[in-house]
PDB file of C-alpha atoms in Angstrom:
ATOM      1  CA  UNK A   1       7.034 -10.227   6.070  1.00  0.00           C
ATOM      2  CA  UNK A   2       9.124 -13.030   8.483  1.00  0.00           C
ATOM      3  CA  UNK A   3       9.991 -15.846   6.040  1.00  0.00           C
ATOM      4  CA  UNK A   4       9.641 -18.166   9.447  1.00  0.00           C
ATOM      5  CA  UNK A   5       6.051 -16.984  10.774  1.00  0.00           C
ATOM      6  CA  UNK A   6       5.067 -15.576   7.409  1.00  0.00           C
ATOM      7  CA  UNK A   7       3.758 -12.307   9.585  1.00  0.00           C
ATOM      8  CA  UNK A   8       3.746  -9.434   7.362  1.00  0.00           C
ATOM      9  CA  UNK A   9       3.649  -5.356   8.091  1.00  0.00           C
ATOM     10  CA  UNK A  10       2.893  -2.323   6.827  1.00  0.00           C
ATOM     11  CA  UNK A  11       4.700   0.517   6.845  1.00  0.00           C
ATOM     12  CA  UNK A  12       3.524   3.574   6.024  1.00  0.00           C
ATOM     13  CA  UNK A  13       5.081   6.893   6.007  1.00  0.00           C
ATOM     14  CA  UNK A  14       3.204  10.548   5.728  1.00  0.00           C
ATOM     15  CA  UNK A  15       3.287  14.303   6.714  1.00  0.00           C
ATOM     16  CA  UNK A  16       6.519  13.307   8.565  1.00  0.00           C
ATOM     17  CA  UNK A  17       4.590  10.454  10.898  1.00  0.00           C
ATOM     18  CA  UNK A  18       5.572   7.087  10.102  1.00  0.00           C
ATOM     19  CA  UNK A  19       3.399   3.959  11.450  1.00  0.00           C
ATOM     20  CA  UNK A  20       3.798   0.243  11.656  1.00  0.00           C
ATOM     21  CA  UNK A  21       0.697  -1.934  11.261  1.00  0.00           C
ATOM     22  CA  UNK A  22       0.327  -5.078  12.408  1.00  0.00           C
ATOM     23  CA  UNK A  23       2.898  -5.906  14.635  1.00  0.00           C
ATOM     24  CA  UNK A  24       2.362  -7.857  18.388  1.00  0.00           C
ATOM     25  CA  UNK A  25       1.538  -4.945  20.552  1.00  0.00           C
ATOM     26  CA  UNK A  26      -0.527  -3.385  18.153  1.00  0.00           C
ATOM     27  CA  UNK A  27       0.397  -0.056  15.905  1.00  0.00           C
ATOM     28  CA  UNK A  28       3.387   1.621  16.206  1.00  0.00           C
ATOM     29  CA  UNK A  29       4.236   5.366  15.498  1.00  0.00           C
ATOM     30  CA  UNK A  30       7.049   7.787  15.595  1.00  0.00           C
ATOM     31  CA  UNK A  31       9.062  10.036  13.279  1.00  0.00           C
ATOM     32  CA  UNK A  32      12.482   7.460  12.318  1.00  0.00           C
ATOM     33  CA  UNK A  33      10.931   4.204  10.361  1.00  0.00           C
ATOM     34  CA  UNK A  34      14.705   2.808  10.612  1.00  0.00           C
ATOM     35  CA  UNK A  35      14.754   2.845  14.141  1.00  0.00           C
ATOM     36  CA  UNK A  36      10.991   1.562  14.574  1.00  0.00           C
ATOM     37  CA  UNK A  37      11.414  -1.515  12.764  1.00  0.00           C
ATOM     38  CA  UNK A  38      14.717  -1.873  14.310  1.00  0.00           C
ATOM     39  CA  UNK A  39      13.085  -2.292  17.905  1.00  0.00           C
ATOM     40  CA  UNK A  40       9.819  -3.703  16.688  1.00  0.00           C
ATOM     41  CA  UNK A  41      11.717  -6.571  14.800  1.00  0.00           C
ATOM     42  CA  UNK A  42      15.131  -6.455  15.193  1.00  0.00           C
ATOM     43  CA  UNK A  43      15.670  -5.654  11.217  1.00  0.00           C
ATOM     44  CA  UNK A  44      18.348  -2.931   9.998  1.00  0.00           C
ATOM     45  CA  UNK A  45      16.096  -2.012   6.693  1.00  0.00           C
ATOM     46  CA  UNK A  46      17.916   1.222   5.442  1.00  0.00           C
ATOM     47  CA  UNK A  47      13.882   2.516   4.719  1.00  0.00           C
ATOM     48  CA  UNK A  48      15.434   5.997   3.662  1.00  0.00           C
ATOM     49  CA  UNK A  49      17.410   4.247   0.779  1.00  0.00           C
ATOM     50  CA  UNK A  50      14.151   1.468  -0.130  1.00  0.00           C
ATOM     51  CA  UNK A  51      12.668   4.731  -1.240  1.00  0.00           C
ATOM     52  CA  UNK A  52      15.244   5.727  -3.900  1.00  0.00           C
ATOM     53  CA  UNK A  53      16.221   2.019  -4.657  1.00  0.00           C
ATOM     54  CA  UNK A  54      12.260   1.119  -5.313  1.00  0.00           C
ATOM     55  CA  UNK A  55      12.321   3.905  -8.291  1.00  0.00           C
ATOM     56  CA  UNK A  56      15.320   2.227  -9.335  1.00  0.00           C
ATOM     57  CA  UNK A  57      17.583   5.357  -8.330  1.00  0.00           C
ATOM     58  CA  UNK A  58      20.806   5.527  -6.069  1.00  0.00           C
ATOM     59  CA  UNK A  59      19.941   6.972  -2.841  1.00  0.00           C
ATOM     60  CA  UNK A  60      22.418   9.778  -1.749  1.00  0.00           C
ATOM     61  CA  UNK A  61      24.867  10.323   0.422  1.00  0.00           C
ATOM     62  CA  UNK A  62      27.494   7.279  -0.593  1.00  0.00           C
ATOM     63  CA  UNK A  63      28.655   6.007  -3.650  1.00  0.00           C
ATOM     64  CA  UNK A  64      27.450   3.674  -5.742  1.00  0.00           C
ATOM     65  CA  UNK A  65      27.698   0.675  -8.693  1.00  0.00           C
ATOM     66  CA  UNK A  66      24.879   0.697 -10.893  1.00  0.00           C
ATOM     67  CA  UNK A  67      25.193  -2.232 -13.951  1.00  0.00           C
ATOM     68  CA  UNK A  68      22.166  -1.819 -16.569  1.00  0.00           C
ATOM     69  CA  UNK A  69      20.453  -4.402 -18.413  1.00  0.00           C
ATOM     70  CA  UNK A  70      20.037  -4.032 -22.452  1.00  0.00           C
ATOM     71  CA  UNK A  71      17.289  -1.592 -22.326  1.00  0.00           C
ATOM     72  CA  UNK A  72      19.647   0.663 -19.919  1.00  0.00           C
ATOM     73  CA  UNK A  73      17.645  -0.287 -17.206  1.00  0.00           C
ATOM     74  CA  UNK A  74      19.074  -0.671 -13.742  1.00  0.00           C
ATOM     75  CA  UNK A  75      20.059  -4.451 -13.024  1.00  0.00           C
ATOM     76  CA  UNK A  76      22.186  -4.541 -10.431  1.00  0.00           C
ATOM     77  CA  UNK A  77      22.395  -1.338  -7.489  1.00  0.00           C
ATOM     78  CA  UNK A  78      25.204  -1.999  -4.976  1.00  0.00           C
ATOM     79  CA  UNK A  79      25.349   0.845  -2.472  1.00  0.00           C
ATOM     80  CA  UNK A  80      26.104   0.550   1.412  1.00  0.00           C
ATOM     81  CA  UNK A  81      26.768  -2.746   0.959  1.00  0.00           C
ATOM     82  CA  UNK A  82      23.563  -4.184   0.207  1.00  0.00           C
ATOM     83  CA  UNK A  83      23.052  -5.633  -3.592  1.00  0.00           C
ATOM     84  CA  UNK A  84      19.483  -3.995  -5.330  1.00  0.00           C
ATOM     85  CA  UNK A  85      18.808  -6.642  -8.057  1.00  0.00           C
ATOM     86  CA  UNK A  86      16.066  -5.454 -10.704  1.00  0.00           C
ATOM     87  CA  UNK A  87      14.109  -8.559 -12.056  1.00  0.00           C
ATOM     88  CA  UNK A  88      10.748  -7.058 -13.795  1.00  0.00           C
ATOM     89  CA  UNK A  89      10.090  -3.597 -14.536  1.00  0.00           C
ATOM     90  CA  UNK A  90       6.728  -1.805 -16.310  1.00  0.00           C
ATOM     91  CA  UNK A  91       7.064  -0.963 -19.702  1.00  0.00           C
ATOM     92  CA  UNK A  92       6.275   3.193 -20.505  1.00  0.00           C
ATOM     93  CA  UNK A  93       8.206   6.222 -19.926  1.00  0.00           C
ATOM     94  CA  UNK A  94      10.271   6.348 -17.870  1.00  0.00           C
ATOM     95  CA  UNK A  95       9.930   2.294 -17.457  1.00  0.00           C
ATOM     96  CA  UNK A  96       9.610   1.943 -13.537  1.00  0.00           C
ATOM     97  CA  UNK A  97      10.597  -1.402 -11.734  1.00  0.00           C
ATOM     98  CA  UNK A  98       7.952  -3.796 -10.603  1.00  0.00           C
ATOM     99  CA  UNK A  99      10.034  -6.425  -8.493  1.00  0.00           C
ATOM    100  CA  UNK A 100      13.019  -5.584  -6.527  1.00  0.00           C
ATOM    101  CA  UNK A 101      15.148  -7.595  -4.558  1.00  0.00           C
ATOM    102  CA  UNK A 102      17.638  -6.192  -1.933  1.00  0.00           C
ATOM    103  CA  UNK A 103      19.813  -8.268  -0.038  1.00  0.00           C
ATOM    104  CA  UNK A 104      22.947  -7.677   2.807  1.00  0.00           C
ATOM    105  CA  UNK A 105      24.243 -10.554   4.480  1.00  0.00           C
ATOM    106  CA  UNK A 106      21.855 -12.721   5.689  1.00  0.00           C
ATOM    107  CA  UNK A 107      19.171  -9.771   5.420  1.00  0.00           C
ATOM    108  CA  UNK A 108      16.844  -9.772   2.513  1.00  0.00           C
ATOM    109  CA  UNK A 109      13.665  -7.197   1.150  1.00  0.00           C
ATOM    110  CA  UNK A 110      11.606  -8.330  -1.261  1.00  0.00           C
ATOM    111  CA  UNK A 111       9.386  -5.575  -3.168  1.00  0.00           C
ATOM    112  CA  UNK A 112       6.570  -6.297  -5.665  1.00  0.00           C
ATOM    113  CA  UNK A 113       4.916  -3.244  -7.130  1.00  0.00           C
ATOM    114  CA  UNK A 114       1.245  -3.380  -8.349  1.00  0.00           C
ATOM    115  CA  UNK A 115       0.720  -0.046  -9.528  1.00  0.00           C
ATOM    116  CA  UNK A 116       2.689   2.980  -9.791  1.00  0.00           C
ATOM    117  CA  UNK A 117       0.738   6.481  -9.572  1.00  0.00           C
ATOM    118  CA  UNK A 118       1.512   9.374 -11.073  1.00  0.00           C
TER     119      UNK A 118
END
């Protein structure tokens, strides 16, 4: 969502097809999520990464700094210069992260899990 207009999205991605929900102009589709919300609202989100970074995992292809908490739970991600902070996580096992906070520059996701499905 735009801090500013507090418009929010969806993005959803299956079966190779990847749409954009409520955005001006209606819904969006293609094959390259990156490059859709790119021209839809001028973002950089590295989507391909989110995925691996949500689940608390490195994505690959570039190196990494992973710092763990007490519990040896990820804290703190750095990879391709954006900083993955882990602030909650559900408890089982494996324990899998409920909010995650990426940041580059002035660029900022926020992620807040409800559920997780097996």
């Amino acid at each position: 969502s735009a801090p500013i207009t507090a418009q929010s999205w969806r993005l959803k991605s299956q079966a190779g097809r990847v749409s954009l929900e409520s955005i001006e102009g209606g819904t969006r589709e293609g094959s390259d999520a990156e490059a859709m919300l790119l021209e839809a609202t001028g973002w950089r989100i590295p989507v391909g990464a989110m995925s691996a970074w949500a689940r608390g995992a490195r994505a690959p292809g570039s190196q990494a700094a992973l710092t763990v908490d007490a519990q040896a739970r990820p804290a703190l991600l750095r990879q391709d210069g954006w900083n993955i902070e882990y602030r909650a996580w559900f408890e089982g096992e494996p324990p899998l992260p409920q909010k995650v906070f990426a940041r580059q520059d002035d660029a900022s996701v926020r992620l807040v899990v409800d559920a997780w499905e097996p």
